[in-house]
Each structure stands twice: as C-alpha cells, then as structure tokens.
Amino acid sequence: MEILLKKYVLKLKHAFGISRESYDYQDTLIISLSLNGKTGYGEATANSYYNITVEKMQQEITSVKKDIEKYHFTTPEDFHKWLTTKKLSNFSICALDLAANDLFGKLKNKPLYKIWDTTLDKYPVTNYTIGIASVEKMVEKMAEKPWPLYKIKLGTDNDIKIVQELRKHSDAIFRVDANCAWTAQQTIDNSKLLKELGVEFIEQPLKANDLKGYEKVKKESHLPIIADESCIVEEDVQKCAGSFDGINIKLTKCGGLTPALRMIKKAKKLGLKVMVGCMTESTVGISAIAQLLPQLDYVDMDGAMLLESDIATGVIIRENGKVVFPDIAGSGITLRV
Ligand SMILES: [Mg+2]
C-alpha cells in the first residue's frame, strides 16, 4: 500500500467554546492509503484533552510507514488488529483505520453501510452544536442556523439561564453537554429544570472517572445520561452499563470504525443507547461517521458544518438535516485540496 500523510489547519466559522477551552482553528491529519488504483482517506483531529497533536500522530505513523507499505491488505479488521500491535495512539490508528475502510469499500465498489448490511431507510438527524459563548452570541449562533436539534455546550455559572434564553428563540429539541463540569447534585437538580425546558438528555456531566457519582445520578436524574469522556475504548462499554443510559462513541478515541462497530454491538446488547460524535472533523471524518448512521440512536456529526472551508467532498448534510450520500463507494470521500 502507498501511504501519504498531510496536516491541515481547519478554520472554524466561529470560535468554539466548551467547558474547558475555546478555539478558532482545528488541526487535523489526513491519511491516504492507495492500492490497485484506488485511494481511501482517513482523518484524526488533534485534541488537547487527550494530549494529541498532528505532529505526534505524524511521528508515530512515520515510524511504521515502511511496514504499512509492505503490508498485504485484505480486510480492515485484519489491518486494525495488526495496527494494535504497533506502538500507536488510538488517534493515529483511527486515521489509518478510516482510510483502510474507505479503501476497502472502494476496492469492493460498495458504500460501507451496504458492506455492513444496513440500509438508509431510517437514521437519526444530527444535532447542530452551539458552543459556549455569551448568551447573546449563543442566541445569535442558533438564529443563524435554524435546525431541528441543537446540542448546547454547558459548564458555565449560568447554565440554566442559557437554556432558558435559547428556549425563548427555538422550539427545536435540545440536548446538553456539560463536558465534566458539574457535580452529581448539580446534575440531578439541573436535570429537572432542563427536562421542563425540552432537553432530551445530558452528556457527560461529571468527571470521567466518577462512576460512583454517575450511579447516584442515574438513579435520581430526570433525564437520560450519556457517557462521552467516560467511554473511550471498547472495554469502557461494559463499565458504563450500570452508570449511564447510553454512550457517545468517538472514532478518534476508540481507534476508528472497526472498534466502533464492535462497541455499537456490545452497547446494544447491554441495553445502552448508542450515539456517535465528532471531534470537529472535516468531511473526511464526517463521511466515515455517516456510514454508521443506520445503526445509531443519536448522532453528532456537524463537524464539517462548523468549518469556514472544507477540504473534501463526500457525505453532505442538507439544511433540513437530511443526509445525502454521494455515488462513490467506501465512505464516499474525494479530497479537494
Ligand atoms: Mg461530549
């Protein structure tokens, strides 16, 4: 296989704020894997919470570049298994796994969702994320993008006030993400008020390892609780079963589509709701997530919608939330620049 790595700096339309930080640009790594005249694309964005930079991924992948070039590619599963024997972060494995899956689909001349025996008859609408900013700015951002479902980032001193204010301007469904910023009691108290304000669930209110806190919250919360920072890799799914109502899988955290498919299966078996979320990826990463849509209860794949300019074409999300799949196999990705 031929492998190419390239760093891009994606400019965001607005500064994106969550409870921990705010940023205007998103660094990302794009990988292409080519074989027999076909090229598959993969992506992993840098993330300060997980201490991952594009340079670190480039360094890791470059160290196994020669092995990858010599590797005899048959299936994404075998390739992923082989990658886990190398000393790579899950973010690097994700970028490679996404490229391998896209390539596999293109070699088979089939979109991935069809390879996985699913159809597009029914799938969830993605939320549009409103990052933390002044209440006025958040109202403005929402008005700028009329949408049926918003994910509101919280973790400020006036979280309830923010949701009350946003509710005055929209009848859409809200979901909130506190990114570890609340205590158990705060979560329980907030859940009652947020339910009255038309919020459907709360994502990751407490710190990632506070499983005791989550057990209490699960018993007393008025809203379902979805794990994000508490559910990183495959082994976490089982751990989350007693303390959460669902999980939000991120491809970069778990190491790509291959482990994500196994996590979805496992979560469903355990009675957990399944969501897949994005990490401000371009259309490369978003098109990969979109292949999982028919298997999901919830999805957060607005990454490319938050960008000032995109670097690829692929799956498109229309204004009404409808997803358009291109007539291209694999994840449907074509790199633009
Ligand atoms: Mg989250």
Short mmCIF file of C-alpha atoms and ligand atoms in Angstrom, two decimals:
data_model
loop_
_atom_site.label_atom_id
_atom_site.label_comp_id
_atom_site.label_asym_id
_atom_site.label_seq_id
_atom_site.Cartn_x
_atom_site.Cartn_y
_atom_site.Cartn_z
CA MET A 1 0.00 0.00 0.00
CA GLU A 2 1.08 3.53 -0.67
CA ILE A 3 0.61 5.92 2.24
CA LEU A 4 0.55 9.72 2.35
CA LEU A 5 0.16 11.95 5.41
CA LYS A 6 -0.82 15.61 5.34
CA LYS A 7 -1.59 18.16 8.04
CA TYR A 8 -4.41 20.67 7.54
CA VAL A 9 -5.47 23.57 9.70
CA LEU A 10 -9.24 23.85 9.52
CA LYS A 11 -10.61 27.34 10.17
CA LEU A 12 -13.88 27.42 12.12
CA LYS A 13 -16.77 29.78 11.32
CA HIS A 14 -16.97 30.80 14.99
CA ALA A 15 -14.69 30.33 17.98
CA PHE A 16 -15.89 27.05 19.52
CA GLY A 17 -16.19 27.04 23.31
CA ILE A 18 -16.71 24.12 25.68
CA SER A 19 -16.36 23.99 29.48
CA ARG A 20 -12.55 23.50 29.28
CA GLU A 21 -11.39 25.67 26.36
CA SER A 22 -12.21 27.71 23.25
CA TYR A 23 -10.61 27.53 19.81
CA ASP A 24 -10.81 29.11 16.31
CA TYR A 25 -8.80 26.54 14.37
CA GLN A 26 -8.72 22.76 14.35
CA ASP A 27 -5.53 20.94 13.37
CA THR A 28 -6.15 17.68 11.58
CA LEU A 29 -4.25 14.81 9.98
CA ILE A 30 -5.43 13.34 6.69
CA ILE A 31 -4.08 9.99 5.56
CA SER A 32 -4.45 8.41 2.17
CA LEU A 33 -3.88 4.71 1.53
CA SER A 34 -3.68 3.58 -2.09
CA LEU A 35 -3.83 0.11 -3.58
CA ASN A 36 -4.65 -1.21 -7.06
CA GLY A 37 -5.53 2.24 -8.38
CA LYS A 38 -7.95 3.11 -5.53
CA THR A 39 -7.35 5.57 -2.70
CA GLY A 40 -9.01 5.62 0.71
CA TYR A 41 -8.95 8.62 3.05
CA GLY A 42 -8.85 8.80 6.83
CA GLU A 43 -8.71 11.58 9.40
CA ALA A 44 -7.94 12.24 13.03
CA THR A 45 -8.10 15.70 14.57
CA ALA A 46 -5.69 16.93 17.23
CA ASN A 47 -7.11 17.12 20.75
CA SER A 48 -5.58 18.83 23.77
CA TYR A 49 -7.74 16.95 26.35
CA TYR A 50 -6.27 13.67 25.07
CA ASN A 51 -2.85 15.28 24.57
CA ILE A 52 -2.69 14.52 20.84
CA THR A 53 -1.12 16.78 18.23
CA VAL A 54 -0.88 16.23 14.48
CA GLU A 55 2.91 16.20 14.82
CA LYS A 56 2.70 13.37 17.35
CA MET A 57 0.49 11.32 15.02
CA GLN A 58 2.76 12.04 12.06
CA GLN A 59 5.76 10.90 14.05
CA GLU A 60 4.04 7.69 15.19
CA ILE A 61 2.77 6.77 11.74
CA THR A 62 6.03 7.66 10.00
CA SER A 63 7.80 5.21 12.32
CA VAL A 64 5.71 2.34 10.87
CA LYS A 65 5.40 3.72 7.32
CA LYS A 66 7.70 1.12 5.79
CA ASP A 67 5.78 -1.72 7.49
CA ILE A 68 2.49 -0.31 6.15
CA GLU A 69 3.93 -0.09 2.63
CA LYS A 70 4.87 -3.77 2.82
CA TYR A 71 1.61 -4.85 4.49
CA HIS A 72 -0.57 -7.22 2.49
CA PHE A 73 -4.03 -5.60 2.86
CA THR A 74 -7.06 -7.87 2.86
CA THR A 75 -9.68 -6.55 5.31
CA PRO A 76 -10.00 -3.53 7.64
CA GLU A 77 -10.42 -5.92 10.61
CA ASP A 78 -7.10 -7.66 9.98
CA PHE A 79 -5.39 -4.35 9.33
CA HIS A 80 -6.77 -2.89 12.57
CA LYS A 81 -5.65 -5.93 14.54
CA TRP A 82 -2.17 -5.57 13.07
CA LEU A 83 -2.10 -1.84 13.86
CA THR A 84 -2.85 -2.50 17.53
CA THR A 85 0.41 -4.48 17.76
CA LYS A 86 2.38 -1.33 16.83
CA LYS A 87 3.05 1.46 19.31
CA LEU A 88 0.41 3.87 18.05
CA SER A 89 -2.13 6.10 19.78
CA ASN A 90 -5.79 5.42 19.04
CA PHE A 91 -5.95 8.73 17.17
CA SER A 92 -3.26 7.51 14.72
CA ILE A 93 -4.95 4.11 14.46
CA CYS A 94 -8.24 5.90 13.75
CA ALA A 95 -6.83 7.87 10.82
CA LEU A 96 -5.34 4.67 9.35
CA ASP A 97 -8.46 2.58 10.02
CA LEU A 98 -10.76 5.14 8.38
CA ALA A 99 -8.52 5.21 5.32
CA ALA A 100 -8.43 1.39 5.24
CA ASN A 101 -12.23 1.16 5.44
CA ASP A 102 -12.71 3.77 2.71
CA LEU A 103 -10.16 1.92 0.56
CA PHE A 104 -11.81 -1.47 1.24
CA GLY A 105 -15.22 -0.12 0.14
CA LYS A 106 -13.70 1.43 -2.98
CA LEU A 107 -11.95 -1.86 -3.86
CA LYS A 108 -15.28 -3.70 -3.39
CA ASN A 109 -17.11 -0.88 -5.19
CA LYS A 110 -19.71 -0.61 -2.42
CA PRO A 111 -20.50 2.02 0.23
CA LEU A 112 -19.51 0.84 3.70
CA TYR A 113 -23.04 0.94 5.09
CA LYS A 114 -24.01 -1.63 2.42
CA ILE A 115 -20.97 -3.78 3.18
CA TRP A 116 -22.23 -3.77 6.80
CA ASP A 117 -25.69 -4.94 5.63
CA THR A 118 -27.57 -1.80 6.63
CA THR A 119 -29.89 0.45 4.64
CA LEU A 120 -30.66 4.17 4.77
CA ASP A 121 -34.38 3.70 5.42
CA LYS A 122 -34.13 5.18 8.88
CA TYR A 123 -31.40 7.14 10.63
CA PRO A 124 -31.15 9.87 13.28
CA VAL A 125 -30.80 13.57 12.45
CA THR A 126 -27.54 15.12 13.53
CA ASN A 127 -27.58 17.84 16.15
CA TYR A 128 -26.04 21.23 15.43
CA THR A 129 -23.71 22.25 18.25
CA ILE A 130 -23.86 25.62 19.98
CA GLY A 131 -20.54 26.18 21.77
CA ILE A 132 -20.17 28.20 24.95
CA ALA A 133 -20.14 31.97 24.43
CA SER A 134 -22.07 34.92 25.85
CA VAL A 135 -25.82 34.20 25.97
CA GLU A 136 -26.39 36.82 23.24
CA LYS A 137 -23.80 35.19 20.99
CA MET A 138 -25.30 31.73 21.57
CA VAL A 139 -28.78 33.02 20.64
CA GLU A 140 -27.24 34.62 17.56
CA LYS A 141 -25.49 31.39 16.51
CA MET A 142 -28.74 29.47 16.87
CA ALA A 143 -30.70 32.03 14.82
CA GLU A 144 -28.04 31.83 12.12
CA LYS A 145 -28.60 28.08 11.73
CA PRO A 146 -32.26 27.08 12.03
CA TRP A 147 -32.10 23.39 12.88
CA PRO A 148 -34.43 20.73 14.35
CA LEU A 149 -31.96 19.61 17.03
CA TYR A 150 -29.28 21.52 18.92
CA LYS A 151 -26.55 20.27 21.23
CA ILE A 152 -25.79 23.03 23.72
CA LYS A 153 -22.41 23.08 25.38
CA LEU A 154 -22.69 23.94 29.09
CA GLY A 155 -20.42 24.15 32.12
CA THR A 156 -20.71 27.86 32.95
CA ASP A 157 -22.00 29.71 36.02
CA ASN A 158 -25.34 30.35 34.32
CA ASP A 159 -26.18 27.11 32.53
CA ILE A 160 -29.92 27.10 33.25
CA LYS A 161 -30.21 30.74 32.25
CA ILE A 162 -28.54 29.92 28.90
CA VAL A 163 -31.03 27.15 28.13
CA GLN A 164 -33.99 29.30 29.27
CA GLU A 165 -32.84 32.08 26.97
CA LEU A 166 -32.25 29.76 23.98
CA ARG A 167 -35.66 28.17 24.55
CA LYS A 168 -37.32 31.58 24.06
CA HIS A 169 -35.98 31.56 20.49
CA SER A 170 -36.50 27.96 19.35
CA ASP A 171 -38.89 25.01 19.60
CA ALA A 172 -36.17 22.58 18.49
CA ILE A 173 -35.13 19.57 20.57
CA PHE A 174 -32.18 20.42 22.84
CA ARG A 175 -29.53 18.10 24.24
CA VAL A 176 -26.80 19.42 26.53
CA ASP A 177 -23.15 18.52 27.09
CA ALA A 178 -21.50 19.71 30.30
CA ASN A 179 -18.08 18.17 29.48
CA CYS A 180 -17.39 17.03 33.08
CA ALA A 181 -18.19 20.42 34.66
CA TRP A 182 -20.99 19.54 37.13
CA THR A 183 -21.26 17.73 40.45
CA ALA A 184 -23.71 14.86 41.00
CA GLN A 185 -26.17 17.01 42.96
CA GLN A 186 -25.96 19.82 40.40
CA THR A 187 -26.72 17.30 37.65
CA ILE A 188 -29.75 15.95 39.49
CA ASP A 189 -31.07 19.46 40.19
CA ASN A 190 -30.35 20.66 36.64
CA SER A 191 -31.96 17.57 35.11
CA LYS A 192 -35.38 18.51 36.49
CA LEU A 193 -35.21 22.08 35.19
CA LEU A 194 -33.72 21.03 31.86
CA LYS A 195 -36.42 18.41 31.30
CA GLU A 196 -39.04 21.13 31.70
CA LEU A 197 -37.11 23.13 29.09
CA GLY A 198 -37.37 20.36 26.47
CA VAL A 199 -33.92 18.85 26.86
CA GLU A 200 -33.73 15.17 25.80
CA PHE A 201 -30.52 14.08 27.55
CA ILE A 202 -27.40 15.24 29.36
CA GLU A 203 -23.97 14.26 28.07
CA GLN A 204 -21.04 13.69 30.44
CA PRO A 205 -22.00 15.95 33.37
CA LEU A 206 -19.39 14.62 35.86
CA LYS A 207 -15.68 13.89 35.67
CA ALA A 208 -14.74 10.86 33.57
CA ASN A 209 -13.80 8.53 36.45
CA ASP A 210 -16.58 9.47 38.91
CA LEU A 211 -18.53 6.25 38.41
CA LYS A 212 -19.97 6.41 41.97
CA GLY A 213 -21.33 9.86 41.18
CA TYR A 214 -22.83 8.55 37.95
CA GLU A 215 -24.56 5.70 39.76
CA LYS A 216 -26.28 8.22 42.04
CA VAL A 217 -27.15 10.44 39.09
CA LYS A 218 -28.57 7.52 37.10
CA LYS A 219 -30.95 6.74 39.97
CA GLU A 220 -32.10 10.31 40.60
CA SER A 221 -31.76 12.16 37.29
CA HIS A 222 -34.89 13.24 35.44
CA LEU A 223 -33.08 12.87 32.12
CA PRO A 224 -31.01 10.11 30.48
CA ILE A 225 -27.24 10.46 30.92
CA ILE A 226 -24.88 9.71 28.03
CA ALA A 227 -21.18 8.92 28.53
CA ASP A 228 -18.54 10.61 26.39
CA GLU A 229 -15.27 11.22 28.28
CA SER A 230 -16.12 8.10 30.38
CA CYS A 231 -16.40 5.88 27.31
CA ILE A 232 -13.19 5.94 25.31
CA VAL A 233 -12.30 2.41 24.21
CA GLU A 234 -14.06 -0.93 23.75
CA GLU A 235 -13.54 -2.08 27.36
CA ASP A 236 -15.34 1.05 28.65
CA VAL A 237 -18.70 -0.01 27.20
CA GLN A 238 -19.19 -2.70 29.84
CA LYS A 239 -18.07 -0.31 32.62
CA CYS A 240 -20.64 2.27 31.54
CA ALA A 241 -23.55 -0.17 31.59
CA GLY A 242 -24.50 0.33 35.26
CA SER A 243 -23.91 4.07 35.43
CA PHE A 244 -25.18 5.51 32.13
CA ASP A 245 -28.17 5.28 29.82
CA GLY A 246 -26.08 5.47 26.68
CA ILE A 247 -22.65 6.09 25.21
CA ASN A 248 -21.22 8.57 22.74
CA ILE A 249 -18.55 6.83 20.66
CA LYS A 250 -15.84 8.95 19.05
CA LEU A 251 -13.84 7.32 16.26
CA THR A 252 -10.62 9.09 17.23
CA LYS A 253 -10.82 7.95 20.86
CA CYS A 254 -11.61 4.29 20.20
CA GLY A 255 -9.35 3.87 17.17
CA GLY A 256 -11.66 4.02 14.16
CA LEU A 257 -14.68 2.41 12.52
CA THR A 258 -13.55 -1.15 13.17
CA PRO A 259 -13.68 -0.97 17.01
CA ALA A 260 -16.68 1.41 16.82
CA LEU A 261 -18.70 -1.31 15.05
CA ARG A 262 -17.91 -3.72 17.89
CA MET A 263 -18.75 -1.09 20.54
CA ILE A 264 -22.16 -0.44 18.93
CA LYS A 265 -22.97 -4.14 19.00
CA LYS A 266 -21.87 -4.51 22.60
CA ALA A 267 -23.72 -1.39 23.79
CA LYS A 268 -26.97 -2.56 22.17
CA LYS A 269 -26.61 -5.93 23.85
CA LEU A 270 -26.25 -4.16 27.20
CA GLY A 271 -29.34 -2.03 26.57
CA LEU A 272 -27.40 1.21 26.15
CA LYS A 273 -28.43 3.89 23.66
CA VAL A 274 -25.76 4.49 21.03
CA MET A 275 -24.55 7.82 19.77
CA VAL A 276 -21.53 8.60 17.61
CA GLY A 277 -19.97 12.01 17.97
CA CYS A 278 -17.43 14.01 16.04
CA MET A 279 -14.32 15.95 17.04
CA THR A 280 -14.65 18.86 14.56
CA GLU A 281 -13.53 16.69 11.65
CA SER A 282 -13.72 17.77 8.02
CA THR A 283 -15.94 15.92 5.54
CA VAL A 284 -13.33 13.12 5.52
CA GLY A 285 -14.08 12.09 9.12
CA ILE A 286 -17.77 13.01 8.91
CA SER A 287 -18.35 10.81 5.84
CA ALA A 288 -16.90 7.87 7.80
CA ILE A 289 -19.25 8.53 10.74
CA ALA A 290 -22.19 8.80 8.32
CA GLN A 291 -21.68 5.17 7.24
CA LEU A 292 -22.70 4.14 10.78
CA LEU A 293 -25.93 6.18 10.76
CA PRO A 294 -28.45 3.33 10.32
CA GLN A 295 -27.05 1.66 13.46
CA LEU A 296 -27.38 4.72 15.73
CA ASP A 297 -29.93 6.21 18.12
CA TYR A 298 -28.30 9.65 18.16
CA VAL A 299 -25.59 11.34 16.15
CA ASP A 300 -23.43 14.43 16.47
CA MET A 301 -21.77 14.83 13.08
CA ASP A 302 -21.88 18.56 12.48
CA GLY A 303 -18.06 18.96 12.42
CA ALA A 304 -17.78 19.94 8.77
CA MET A 305 -20.77 22.29 9.13
CA LEU A 306 -18.80 24.33 11.67
CA LEU A 307 -15.92 24.92 9.24
CA GLU A 308 -15.26 28.08 7.25
CA SER A 309 -13.98 25.96 4.35
CA ASP A 310 -13.84 22.19 3.88
CA ILE A 311 -11.07 20.10 2.34
CA ALA A 312 -13.07 17.22 0.86
CA THR A 313 -16.37 16.23 -0.71
CA GLY A 314 -18.36 13.28 0.50
CA VAL A 315 -21.49 12.89 2.57
CA ILE A 316 -23.46 16.15 2.68
CA ILE A 317 -25.87 17.27 5.39
CA ARG A 318 -28.74 19.31 3.94
CA GLU A 319 -30.50 22.21 5.68
CA ASN A 320 -33.39 20.00 6.87
CA GLY A 321 -30.97 17.50 8.39
CA LYS A 322 -31.32 15.03 5.51
CA VAL A 323 -28.06 13.28 4.65
CA VAL A 324 -27.04 12.91 1.02
CA PHE A 325 -24.66 10.05 0.23
CA PRO A 326 -22.51 10.54 -2.89
CA ASP A 327 -22.42 7.95 -5.64
CA ILE A 328 -18.93 6.87 -4.60
CA ALA A 329 -18.02 3.65 -2.81
CA GLY A 330 -16.35 3.31 0.61
CA SER A 331 -17.05 6.35 2.76
CA GLY A 332 -17.63 8.36 -0.43
CA ILE A 333 -14.70 10.71 0.08
CA THR A 334 -12.84 12.72 -2.53
CA LEU A 335 -10.10 15.01 -1.28
CA ARG A 336 -10.48 18.52 -2.69
CA VAL A 337 -7.13 20.12 -1.84
MG MG B 1 -19.15 15.43 24.55
#
